[in-house]
mmCIF file of C-alpha atoms and ligand atoms in Angstrom:
data_model
loop_
_atom_site.group_PDB
_atom_site.id
_atom_site.type_symbol
_atom_site.label_atom_id
_atom_site.label_comp_id
_atom_site.label_asym_id
_atom_site.label_seq_id
_atom_site.Cartn_x
_atom_site.Cartn_y
_atom_site.Cartn_z
ATOM 1 C CA MET L 2 -94.021 -21.086 41.770
ATOM 2 C CA THR L 3 -94.491 -23.721 44.908
ATOM 3 C CA GLN L 4 -96.714 -22.440 47.948
ATOM 4 C CA ALA L 5 -97.454 -26.162 49.541
ATOM 5 C CA GLN L 6 -94.451 -25.243 52.160
ATOM 6 C CA SER L 7 -93.749 -23.229 55.075
ATOM 7 C CA PHE L 8 -92.119 -20.758 51.916
ATOM 8 C CA ILE L 9 -92.779 -19.313 48.416
ATOM 9 C CA HIS L 10 -89.679 -21.601 46.619
ATOM 10 C CA ARG L 11 -88.651 -22.890 43.161
ATOM 11 C CA PHE L 12 -87.021 -26.775 43.386
ATOM 12 C CA GLU L 13 -85.626 -28.037 40.000
ATOM 13 C CA PRO L 14 -84.258 -31.899 40.904
ATOM 14 C CA GLY L 15 -81.454 -33.481 40.538
ATOM 15 C CA ARG L 16 -80.044 -34.850 37.804
ATOM 16 C CA ARG L 17 -76.940 -36.332 39.544
ATOM 17 C CA PRO L 18 -76.583 -38.306 43.037
ATOM 18 C CA ASP L 19 -73.340 -36.729 43.514
ATOM 19 C CA ALA L 20 -73.955 -33.415 42.920
ATOM 20 C CA PRO L 21 -74.742 -31.951 46.091
ATOM 21 C CA PRO L 22 -78.670 -30.370 46.577
ATOM 22 C CA LEU L 23 -77.828 -26.537 47.167
ATOM 23 C CA LEU L 24 -79.939 -24.881 49.380
ATOM 24 C CA LEU L 25 -80.494 -20.969 47.021
ATOM 25 C CA LEU L 26 -80.766 -18.270 49.182
ATOM 26 C CA HIS L 27 -81.118 -14.700 47.435
ATOM 27 C CA GLY L 28 -80.349 -11.028 48.822
ATOM 28 C CA THR L 29 -81.928 -8.027 49.481
ATOM 29 C CA GLY L 30 -84.444 -7.921 46.847
ATOM 30 C CA GLY L 31 -84.418 -10.654 44.619
ATOM 31 C CA ASP L 32 -87.120 -13.252 44.685
ATOM 32 C CA GLU L 33 -86.564 -17.321 44.298
ATOM 33 C CA ALA L 34 -85.628 -17.112 40.750
ATOM 34 C CA ASP L 35 -82.824 -14.905 41.053
ATOM 35 C CA LEU L 36 -79.961 -17.546 42.107
ATOM 36 C CA LEU L 37 -81.250 -20.225 39.880
ATOM 37 C CA PRO L 38 -78.858 -20.090 37.061
ATOM 38 C CA LEU L 39 -75.404 -19.323 39.263
ATOM 39 C CA GLY L 40 -77.518 -22.204 41.541
ATOM 40 C CA ARG L 41 -76.769 -24.272 37.561
ATOM 41 C CA ALA L 42 -73.606 -22.453 36.161
ATOM 42 C CA VAL L 43 -72.035 -23.472 39.553
ATOM 43 C CA ALA L 44 -73.494 -26.823 40.414
ATOM 44 C CA PRO L 45 -74.554 -28.823 37.099
ATOM 45 C CA GLY L 46 -77.040 -31.343 37.577
ATOM 46 C CA SER L 47 -77.353 -30.686 41.528
ATOM 47 C CA ALA L 48 -81.336 -30.647 43.035
ATOM 48 C CA LEU L 49 -82.201 -26.303 43.556
ATOM 49 C CA LEU L 50 -84.110 -25.128 46.253
ATOM 50 C CA SER L 51 -85.126 -21.531 46.067
ATOM 51 C CA PRO L 52 -86.996 -19.756 48.566
ATOM 52 C CA ARG L 53 -88.127 -16.063 48.607
ATOM 53 C CA GLY L 54 -87.441 -14.612 50.900
ATOM 54 C CA LYS L 55 -90.773 -13.768 53.860
ATOM 55 C CA VAL L 56 -89.869 -10.035 54.984
ATOM 56 C CA LEU L 57 -90.086 -7.249 53.065
ATOM 57 C CA GLU L 58 -88.621 -3.841 52.816
ATOM 58 C CA ALA L 59 -89.963 -1.427 51.058
ATOM 59 C CA GLY L 60 -91.475 -3.945 49.618
ATOM 60 C CA MET L 61 -88.093 -5.928 48.645
ATOM 61 C CA PRO L 62 -88.276 -9.480 49.975
ATOM 62 C CA ARG L 63 -85.568 -10.789 52.618
ATOM 63 C CA PHE L 64 -84.933 -12.746 55.248
ATOM 64 C CA PHE L 65 -84.663 -10.717 58.465
ATOM 65 C CA ARG L 66 -85.886 -7.431 59.403
ATOM 66 C CA ARG L 67 -82.968 -5.034 59.630
ATOM 67 C CA LEU L 68 -82.705 -1.651 61.561
ATOM 68 C CA ARG L 69 -80.612 0.080 58.577
ATOM 69 C CA GLU L 70 -78.023 -1.446 56.034
ATOM 70 C CA GLY L 71 -75.329 -3.571 58.403
ATOM 71 C CA VAL L 72 -77.473 -3.031 61.285
ATOM 72 C CA PHE L 73 -79.733 -6.409 62.056
ATOM 73 C CA ASP L 74 -82.579 -6.925 64.421
ATOM 74 C CA GLU L 75 -81.297 -10.030 66.048
ATOM 75 C CA ALA L 76 -84.547 -10.581 67.034
ATOM 76 C CA ASP L 77 -85.887 -11.614 63.835
ATOM 77 C CA VAL L 78 -82.392 -12.390 62.160
ATOM 78 C CA GLN L 79 -83.135 -15.723 65.349
ATOM 79 C CA ALA L 80 -86.471 -16.395 64.496
ATOM 80 C CA ARG L 81 -85.975 -16.377 60.931
ATOM 81 C CA ALA L 82 -83.253 -18.633 61.190
ATOM 82 C CA HIS L 83 -85.290 -21.524 62.634
ATOM 83 C CA GLU L 84 -88.308 -20.597 60.141
ATOM 84 C CA LEU L 85 -85.440 -21.842 57.543
ATOM 85 C CA ALA L 86 -84.055 -24.521 59.254
ATOM 86 C CA ASP L 87 -87.721 -26.179 59.455
ATOM 87 C CA PHE L 88 -88.949 -25.632 55.917
ATOM 88 C CA VAL L 89 -85.301 -27.251 54.504
ATOM 89 C CA ALA L 90 -86.476 -30.310 57.563
ATOM 90 C CA GLU L 91 -89.893 -30.094 55.164
ATOM 91 C CA ALA L 92 -88.401 -29.571 51.617
ATOM 92 C CA ARG L 93 -85.832 -32.819 52.562
ATOM 93 C CA ALA L 94 -89.164 -34.691 53.216
ATOM 94 C CA VAL L 95 -91.141 -34.003 50.690
ATOM 95 C CA TYR L 96 -88.626 -34.160 47.872
ATOM 96 C CA GLY L 97 -86.095 -36.533 50.139
ATOM 97 C CA LEU L 98 -82.865 -34.590 49.364
ATOM 98 C CA MET L 99 -80.073 -34.910 50.815
ATOM 99 C CA ALA L 100 -78.938 -32.210 53.467
ATOM 100 C CA PRO L 101 -78.754 -29.166 51.363
ATOM 101 C CA VAL L 102 -75.011 -26.371 50.852
ATOM 102 C CA ALA L 103 -76.326 -23.626 51.349
ATOM 103 C CA LEU L 104 -75.556 -20.512 48.182
ATOM 104 C CA GLY L 105 -75.877 -17.177 49.481
ATOM 105 C CA PHE L 106 -75.658 -13.327 48.401
ATOM 106 C CA SER L 107 -75.500 -10.573 50.441
ATOM 107 C CA ASN L 108 -78.716 -11.108 52.709
ATOM 108 C CA GLY L 109 -79.039 -14.575 52.037
ATOM 109 C CA ALA L 110 -75.509 -14.972 53.054
ATOM 110 C CA ASN L 111 -75.992 -13.489 56.566
ATOM 111 C CA ILE L 112 -79.498 -15.810 56.409
ATOM 112 C CA ALA L 113 -77.002 -19.072 56.286
ATOM 113 C CA ALA L 114 -75.024 -18.348 58.453
ATOM 114 C CA ALA L 115 -76.745 -17.590 61.097
ATOM 115 C CA ALA L 116 -78.936 -21.050 60.587
ATOM 116 C CA LEU L 117 -75.445 -22.846 60.214
ATOM 117 C CA LEU L 118 -74.880 -20.862 63.311
ATOM 118 C CA LEU L 119 -77.956 -21.697 65.016
ATOM 119 C CA ARG L 120 -79.086 -24.842 63.421
ATOM 120 C CA PRO L 121 -75.933 -26.563 61.813
ATOM 121 C CA GLU L 122 -77.806 -29.612 61.607
ATOM 122 C CA ALA L 123 -79.686 -27.797 58.295
ATOM 123 C CA LEU L 124 -77.171 -27.365 56.098
ATOM 124 C CA ALA L 125 -74.667 -29.188 54.769
ATOM 125 C CA GLY L 126 -72.022 -26.772 54.323
ATOM 126 C CA ALA L 127 -71.747 -23.292 52.852
ATOM 127 C CA VAL L 128 -70.664 -21.067 49.939
ATOM 128 C CA LEU L 129 -71.323 -17.471 51.601
ATOM 129 C CA LEU L 130 -70.763 -14.465 48.926
ATOM 130 C CA ARG L 131 -70.076 -10.831 50.695
ATOM 131 C CA ALA L 132 -71.198 -12.612 54.264
ATOM 132 C CA MET L 133 -71.078 -10.647 57.493
ATOM 133 C CA VAL L 134 -72.014 -11.245 61.140
ATOM 134 C CA PRO L 135 -75.320 -11.928 61.748
ATOM 135 C CA LEU L 136 -75.930 -12.031 65.049
ATOM 136 C CA SER L 137 -73.335 -10.538 67.827
ATOM 137 C CA ASP L 138 -73.707 -13.150 70.269
ATOM 138 C CA ALA L 139 -73.685 -16.539 68.385
ATOM 139 C CA PRO L 140 -74.195 -19.421 70.834
ATOM 140 C CA ALA L 141 -71.595 -21.798 69.972
ATOM 141 C CA ALA L 142 -72.112 -23.934 67.075
ATOM 142 C CA ASP L 143 -70.923 -27.690 66.575
ATOM 143 C CA LEU L 144 -69.792 -27.112 62.617
ATOM 144 C CA ARG L 145 -67.360 -30.061 62.564
ATOM 145 C CA GLY L 146 -66.558 -31.193 59.405
ATOM 146 C CA LYS L 147 -69.246 -28.422 57.499
ATOM 147 C CA PRO L 148 -67.443 -27.304 53.998
ATOM 148 C CA ILE L 149 -67.572 -23.634 54.093
ATOM 149 C CA LEU L 150 -66.799 -21.183 51.660
ATOM 150 C CA LEU L 151 -67.155 -17.540 52.108
ATOM 151 C CA LEU L 152 -66.368 -14.911 48.831
ATOM 152 C CA SER L 153 -65.348 -11.113 50.085
ATOM 153 C CA GLY L 154 -64.839 -8.215 47.855
ATOM 154 C CA ARG L 155 -62.171 -6.280 48.889
ATOM 155 C CA MET L 156 -64.071 -3.499 47.638
ATOM 156 C CA ASP L 157 -67.325 -3.910 49.770
ATOM 157 C CA PRO L 158 -68.177 -0.610 51.053
ATOM 158 C CA ILE L 159 -71.571 -2.597 52.557
ATOM 159 C CA VAL L 160 -69.011 -5.886 54.769
ATOM 160 C CA PRO L 161 -66.205 -4.163 56.432
ATOM 161 C CA ALA L 162 -62.955 -6.644 55.647
ATOM 162 C CA GLU L 163 -62.866 -7.325 59.720
ATOM 163 C CA ASN L 164 -66.655 -8.432 59.974
ATOM 164 C CA ALA L 165 -65.405 -10.587 57.345
ATOM 165 C CA ALA L 166 -62.275 -11.793 59.052
ATOM 166 C CA ARG L 167 -64.590 -11.943 61.555
ATOM 167 C CA LEU L 168 -67.029 -13.999 60.417
ATOM 168 C CA ALA L 169 -64.652 -16.516 58.766
ATOM 169 C CA GLY L 170 -63.119 -17.501 62.957
ATOM 170 C CA MET L 171 -66.381 -17.837 64.868
ATOM 171 C CA LEU L 172 -67.254 -20.698 62.047
ATOM 172 C CA ALA L 173 -63.978 -21.854 61.539
ATOM 173 C CA GLU L 174 -63.128 -21.648 65.098
ATOM 174 C CA ALA L 175 -66.769 -24.040 65.924
ATOM 175 C CA GLY L 176 -65.280 -26.607 63.534
ATOM 176 C CA ALA L 177 -65.838 -25.885 60.537
ATOM 177 C CA ALA L 178 -63.596 -26.560 57.554
ATOM 178 C CA VAL L 179 -63.820 -22.722 56.409
ATOM 179 C CA GLN L 180 -62.124 -21.147 52.545
ATOM 180 C CA HIS L 181 -62.308 -17.614 52.535
ATOM 181 C CA GLN L 182 -61.412 -15.342 50.282
ATOM 182 C CA ILE L 183 -60.924 -11.749 49.290
ATOM 183 C CA LEU L 184 -61.813 -11.420 45.634
ATOM 184 C CA PRO L 185 -60.793 -7.908 43.992
ATOM 185 C CA THR L 186 -64.458 -6.787 43.558
ATOM 186 C CA GLY L 187 -67.402 -4.717 45.551
ATOM 187 C CA HIS L 188 -70.433 -6.124 46.504
ATOM 188 C CA GLY L 189 -71.953 -7.672 43.773
ATOM 189 C CA LEU L 190 -70.840 -10.810 41.845
ATOM 190 C CA SER L 191 -68.163 -11.377 39.861
ATOM 191 C CA GLN L 192 -66.961 -13.773 37.615
ATOM 192 C CA ALA L 193 -64.287 -14.832 40.073
ATOM 193 C CA ASP L 194 -66.764 -15.882 42.672
ATOM 194 C CA VAL L 195 -68.722 -18.369 40.159
ATOM 195 C CA ALA L 196 -65.460 -19.634 38.498
ATOM 196 C CA THR L 197 -64.302 -20.249 42.668
ATOM 197 C CA THR L 198 -67.268 -21.685 44.029
ATOM 198 C CA SER L 199 -67.770 -24.373 40.795
ATOM 199 C CA ALA L 200 -64.291 -25.247 41.541
ATOM 200 C CA TRP L 201 -65.235 -25.772 45.519
ATOM 201 C CA ILE L 202 -68.715 -27.304 45.030
ATOM 202 C CA ARG L 203 -67.263 -30.223 42.526
ATOM 203 C CA GLU L 204 -63.926 -30.383 45.275
ATOM 204 C CA LEU L 205 -66.914 -30.989 47.324
ATOM 205 C CA ALA L 206 -68.690 -33.515 45.275
ATOM 206 C CA ALA L 207 -65.976 -35.609 44.392
ATOM 207 C CA ALA L 208 -65.180 -36.035 47.987
ATOM 208 C CA SER L 209 -68.679 -37.342 48.793
ATOM 209 C CA PRO L 210 -69.675 -40.857 50.305
ATOM 210 C CA ASP L 211 -71.911 -40.267 46.791
ATOM 211 C CA SER L 212 -69.236 -40.024 44.697
ATOM 212 C CA ALA L 213 -66.876 -42.315 46.489
ATOM 213 C CA ARG L 214 -69.532 -45.025 45.846
ATOM 214 C CA GLN L 215 -69.963 -44.222 42.182
ATOM 215 C CA ALA L 216 -66.659 -44.865 41.628
ATOM 216 C CA GLY L 217 -65.638 -47.646 43.805
HETATM 217 C C1 LIG D 324 -78.216 -7.792 55.330
HETATM 218 O O1 LIG D 324 -78.924 -6.451 55.240
HETATM 219 O O2 LIG D 324 -78.265 -8.678 55.084
HETATM 220 C C2 LIG D 324 -76.721 -6.908 54.659
HETATM 221 O O3 LIG D 324 -76.490 -5.573 55.341
HETATM 222 C C3 LIG D 324 -76.561 -6.873 53.010
HETATM 223 C C4 LIG D 324 -77.752 -6.240 52.397
HETATM 224 O O4 LIG D 324 -78.429 -6.746 52.023
HETATM 225 O O5 LIG D 324 -77.598 -5.193 51.815
#
């Protein structure tokens, strides 16, 4: 655990230059250790940067305040998304990283979606697991060319299907290359999330300029 920067976080250096660094963003009640095994599984050899959310809800870390389940304190969402984007910039300078691809689950996916809309330059793309619309009145973002994988659960009791579809529409409208898949599962992660995310990250790495340089 490192505390030298603005978020408590874990960092694992990458072993493959063609593998995109991942920004791991845990769900409510998680911490910086939570998604490291998932990151290692879906992107072997990628650098992993994993901060702990700074907001505490009944002692459980989160990335922004909410008024109740599914109802967000949007001023806090905005401030926290900027704070996270600033941390990413700091960490990139300290660790010598390319812009990372966010891999967020639940509350972590929601802050990643907010960061994409408010600070598109902070992220090269994102995997959003069980995300919902983070801001009711988001600014017009330019997400042209950013790859985004959104995985929703058909039986998710927290994220209504209409809300996930609206998020996919907002991101696509901003120019992102959105792949939205609805899996036969609930809010929790399933083996299908791991397999779909692994395949998507493999394709992303194969299409990156670094791998083109290595191949050529
Ligand atoms: C949120 O608060 O971000 C969503 O309701 C997901 C959750 O953390 O339960």
